[in-house]
mmCIF file of C-alpha atoms in Angstrom:
data_model
loop_
_atom_site.group_PDB
_atom_site.id
_atom_site.type_symbol
_atom_site.label_atom_id
_atom_site.label_comp_id
_atom_site.label_asym_id
_atom_site.label_seq_id
_atom_site.Cartn_x
_atom_site.Cartn_y
_atom_site.Cartn_z
ATOM 1 C CA ARG F 1 24.346 -13.091 -12.571
ATOM 2 C CA LEU F 2 25.901 -16.275 -11.282
ATOM 3 C CA PHE F 3 27.001 -17.383 -7.845
ATOM 4 C CA ASN F 4 30.486 -18.786 -7.525
ATOM 5 C CA ASN F 5 31.957 -19.752 -4.142
ATOM 6 C CA LEU F 6 29.332 -17.449 -2.601
ATOM 7 C CA GLN F 7 30.626 -14.576 -4.734
ATOM 8 C CA GLU F 8 28.270 -12.991 -7.227
ATOM 9 C CA ILE F 9 29.756 -12.662 -10.711
ATOM 10 C CA THR F 10 28.599 -11.944 -14.251
ATOM 11 C CA LEU F 11 29.627 -13.674 -17.478
ATOM 12 C CA GLU F 12 29.574 -11.241 -20.404
ATOM 13 C CA SER F 13 30.724 -10.928 -23.995
ATOM 14 C CA TYR F 14 34.093 -9.217 -24.479
ATOM 15 C CA GLN F 15 34.142 -5.551 -25.485
ATOM 16 C CA GLU F 16 37.173 -3.665 -26.840
ATOM 17 C CA LYS F 17 37.447 -1.625 -23.625
ATOM 18 C CA ASP F 18 38.222 -4.892 -21.765
ATOM 19 C CA ILE F 19 41.543 -5.587 -23.510
ATOM 20 C CA ASN F 20 43.911 -3.975 -20.988
ATOM 21 C CA GLU F 21 42.380 -5.837 -18.032
ATOM 22 C CA ILE F 22 42.541 -9.088 -20.018
ATOM 23 C CA ILE F 23 46.212 -8.530 -20.901
ATOM 24 C CA GLU F 24 47.055 -7.899 -17.233
ATOM 25 C CA LEU F 25 45.143 -10.975 -16.028
ATOM 26 C CA ASP F 26 46.779 -13.126 -18.695
ATOM 27 C CA SER F 27 50.242 -11.751 -17.929
ATOM 28 C CA ALA F 28 49.967 -12.730 -14.257
ATOM 29 C CA ALA F 29 48.570 -16.164 -15.162
ATOM 30 C CA PHE F 30 50.900 -16.959 -18.088
ATOM 31 C CA GLY F 31 54.047 -15.346 -16.703
ATOM 32 C CA ASP F 32 54.674 -12.876 -19.543
ATOM 33 C CA LYS F 33 52.869 -10.144 -21.486
ATOM 34 C CA ARG F 34 51.406 -11.295 -24.784
ATOM 35 C CA GLY F 35 49.017 -8.535 -25.807
ATOM 36 C CA ASN F 36 49.454 -8.998 -29.559
ATOM 37 C CA LEU F 37 48.720 -12.713 -29.316
ATOM 38 C CA LEU F 38 45.578 -12.056 -27.273
ATOM 39 C CA LEU F 39 44.361 -9.362 -29.657
ATOM 40 C CA ASN F 40 44.903 -11.686 -32.622
ATOM 41 C CA ARG F 41 43.161 -14.595 -30.895
ATOM 42 C CA ILE F 42 40.214 -12.400 -29.869
ATOM 43 C CA ASN F 43 39.904 -11.149 -33.467
ATOM 44 C CA GLN F 44 39.896 -14.782 -34.692
ATOM 45 C CA SER F 45 37.541 -15.946 -31.969
ATOM 46 C CA LYS F 46 34.083 -17.345 -32.277
ATOM 47 C CA GLN F 47 33.509 -15.969 -28.792
ATOM 48 C CA CYS F 48 35.389 -14.214 -26.007
ATOM 49 C CA LEU F 49 33.807 -14.058 -22.562
ATOM 50 C CA VAL F 50 34.796 -12.073 -19.485
ATOM 51 C CA VAL F 51 33.843 -12.654 -15.861
ATOM 52 C CA ARG F 52 33.264 -9.607 -13.677
ATOM 53 C CA ASN F 53 32.863 -9.347 -9.946
ATOM 54 C CA LEU F 54 30.129 -7.125 -8.517
ATOM 55 C CA LYS F 55 32.450 -4.114 -8.599
ATOM 56 C CA GLY F 56 32.807 -4.550 -12.376
ATOM 57 C CA LYS F 57 36.427 -5.745 -12.258
ATOM 58 C CA ILE F 58 37.326 -8.486 -14.725
ATOM 59 C CA ILE F 59 38.478 -11.549 -12.767
ATOM 60 C CA GLY F 60 38.580 -14.067 -15.616
ATOM 61 C CA PHE F 61 38.174 -14.595 -19.342
ATOM 62 C CA GLY F 62 38.065 -17.263 -22.000
ATOM 63 C CA ILE F 63 38.343 -17.496 -25.774
ATOM 64 C CA SER F 64 36.971 -20.005 -28.280
ATOM 65 C CA ILE F 65 38.296 -20.370 -31.834
ATOM 66 C CA LEU F 66 36.313 -22.290 -34.455
ATOM 67 C CA GLY F 67 38.800 -24.300 -36.499
ATOM 68 C CA PRO F 68 38.255 -26.654 -39.435
ATOM 69 C CA GLU F 69 38.151 -29.740 -37.189
ATOM 70 C CA ASN F 70 36.979 -28.508 -33.789
ATOM 71 C CA LEU F 71 36.164 -25.670 -31.463
ATOM 72 C CA LEU F 72 39.387 -24.805 -29.612
ATOM 73 C CA ILE F 73 38.886 -23.462 -26.082
ATOM 74 C CA GLY F 74 41.645 -21.362 -24.554
ATOM 75 C CA PRO F 75 43.181 -19.526 -22.991
ATOM 76 C CA ILE F 76 41.024 -19.713 -19.891
ATOM 77 C CA VAL F 77 42.130 -17.486 -17.012
ATOM 78 C CA ALA F 78 40.111 -17.549 -13.803
ATOM 79 C CA PRO F 79 40.577 -17.164 -10.043
ATOM 80 C CA ASN F 80 39.498 -20.793 -9.431
ATOM 81 C CA SER F 81 38.434 -23.939 -11.249
ATOM 82 C CA GLN F 82 34.724 -23.305 -10.600
ATOM 83 C CA THR F 83 34.925 -19.991 -12.458
ATOM 84 C CA ALA F 84 36.983 -21.654 -15.215
ATOM 85 C CA ALA F 85 34.214 -24.264 -15.566
ATOM 86 C CA LEU F 86 31.566 -21.529 -15.897
ATOM 87 C CA ILE F 87 33.611 -19.847 -18.643
ATOM 88 C CA ILE F 88 34.054 -23.168 -20.483
ATOM 89 C CA ASP F 89 30.311 -23.865 -20.227
ATOM 90 C CA GLY F 90 29.593 -20.430 -21.693
ATOM 91 C CA LEU F 91 31.987 -20.994 -24.593
ATOM 92 C CA VAL F 92 30.747 -24.469 -25.586
ATOM 93 C CA ILE F 93 26.993 -24.100 -25.065
ATOM 94 C CA ASN F 94 25.068 -24.978 -28.240
ATOM 95 C CA HIS F 95 28.216 -26.189 -30.068
ATOM 96 C CA GLN F 96 27.416 -29.492 -31.771
ATOM 97 C CA GLY F 97 30.849 -30.492 -33.125
ATOM 98 C CA LYS F 98 34.156 -31.611 -31.657
ATOM 99 C CA ILE F 99 35.720 -29.517 -28.884
ATOM 100 C CA ARG F 100 39.387 -29.368 -27.857
ATOM 101 C CA ILE F 101 40.833 -27.837 -24.703
ATOM 102 C CA ASP F 102 44.472 -28.041 -23.583
ATOM 103 C CA VAL F 103 44.600 -27.985 -19.791
ATOM 104 C CA SER F 104 47.283 -28.435 -17.193
ATOM 105 C CA SER F 105 47.080 -31.985 -15.866
ATOM 106 C CA SER F 106 47.935 -30.630 -12.423
ATOM 107 C CA ASN F 107 44.441 -29.172 -11.996
ATOM 108 C CA ASP F 108 42.483 -32.160 -10.698
ATOM 109 C CA GLU F 109 39.287 -30.227 -9.959
ATOM 110 C CA LEU F 110 38.985 -28.861 -13.512
ATOM 111 C CA MET F 111 40.006 -32.226 -15.001
ATOM 112 C CA PHE F 112 37.203 -33.876 -13.008
ATOM 113 C CA PHE F 113 34.678 -31.298 -14.284
ATOM 114 C CA LEU F 114 35.813 -31.803 -17.892
ATOM 115 C CA GLU F 115 35.678 -35.600 -17.669
ATOM 116 C CA LYS F 116 32.218 -35.367 -16.063
ATOM 117 C CA SER F 117 31.195 -33.157 -19.024
ATOM 118 C CA GLY F 118 32.271 -35.805 -21.526
ATOM 119 C CA PHE F 119 35.836 -34.744 -22.328
ATOM 120 C CA ILE F 120 38.434 -37.508 -22.717
ATOM 121 C CA LYS F 121 42.117 -37.043 -21.866
ATOM 122 C CA VAL F 122 44.110 -37.959 -24.983
ATOM 123 C CA SER F 123 47.661 -36.831 -24.168
ATOM 124 C CA ASN F 124 49.902 -35.259 -21.558
ATOM 125 C CA PRO F 125 52.585 -33.265 -23.411
ATOM 126 C CA PRO F 126 55.657 -32.078 -21.496
ATOM 127 C CA ILE F 127 56.463 -28.406 -21.006
ATOM 128 C CA MET F 128 59.913 -27.523 -22.293
ATOM 129 C CA ILE F 129 61.824 -24.236 -22.085
ATOM 130 C CA LYS F 130 65.032 -22.914 -23.645
ATOM 131 C CA ASN F 131 67.486 -20.204 -22.546
ATOM 132 C CA SER F 132 66.123 -20.241 -19.004
ATOM 133 C CA ILE F 133 66.629 -22.387 -15.944
ATOM 134 C CA LYS F 134 63.024 -22.206 -14.751
ATOM 135 C CA MET F 135 59.522 -21.332 -15.837
ATOM 136 C CA PRO F 136 58.403 -17.721 -15.304
ATOM 137 C CA TYR F 137 56.262 -17.122 -12.218
ATOM 138 C CA ARG F 138 52.612 -17.985 -12.797
ATOM 139 C CA ASN F 139 49.822 -17.239 -10.302
ATOM 140 C CA LYS F 140 47.991 -20.568 -10.928
ATOM 141 C CA GLU F 141 45.059 -18.885 -12.696
ATOM 142 C CA LEU F 142 45.803 -20.235 -16.196
ATOM 143 C CA PHE F 143 43.386 -23.163 -16.555
ATOM 144 C CA ALA F 144 43.639 -23.774 -20.299
ATOM 145 C CA ILE F 145 46.318 -22.645 -22.703
ATOM 146 C CA ALA F 146 45.694 -20.835 -25.992
ATOM 147 C CA ALA F 147 47.027 -23.829 -27.937
ATOM 148 C CA GLN F 148 50.074 -26.065 -27.582
ATOM 149 C CA ILE F 149 51.927 -23.947 -30.117
ATOM 150 C CA PHE F 150 51.320 -20.722 -28.118
ATOM 151 C CA GLY F 151 51.166 -21.858 -24.486
#
């Protein structure tokens, strides 16, 4: 059990029964349903963690994928940057190699945590869309994307 903004939470390994809650959380954070992508990423993952509140409801999750060059962290969905940081810590603990995470540069609190943890900002890619005049609604709970290719 961990304390986060005076709220007690637990950080646990993903179980198959968690998938529907994860899809719903991700949909609200990303702005669209992408269940197949999440299932594929979870199946490829080194680790998938979920955060539960005391009532057992999933309030956040994160995925790590071990690639040939680095451990890729994302997506990270959480109610706040402190919870996102706890998820990231859980995903990278004991990893000795390179780590990559693609975060929104608009989240100063998480950027500060990452820089304090030794991460270095290497680029700031633009977000581009086609066949739409605006981005879909996002609830500001997407702290790290799955990968630049996926969003």
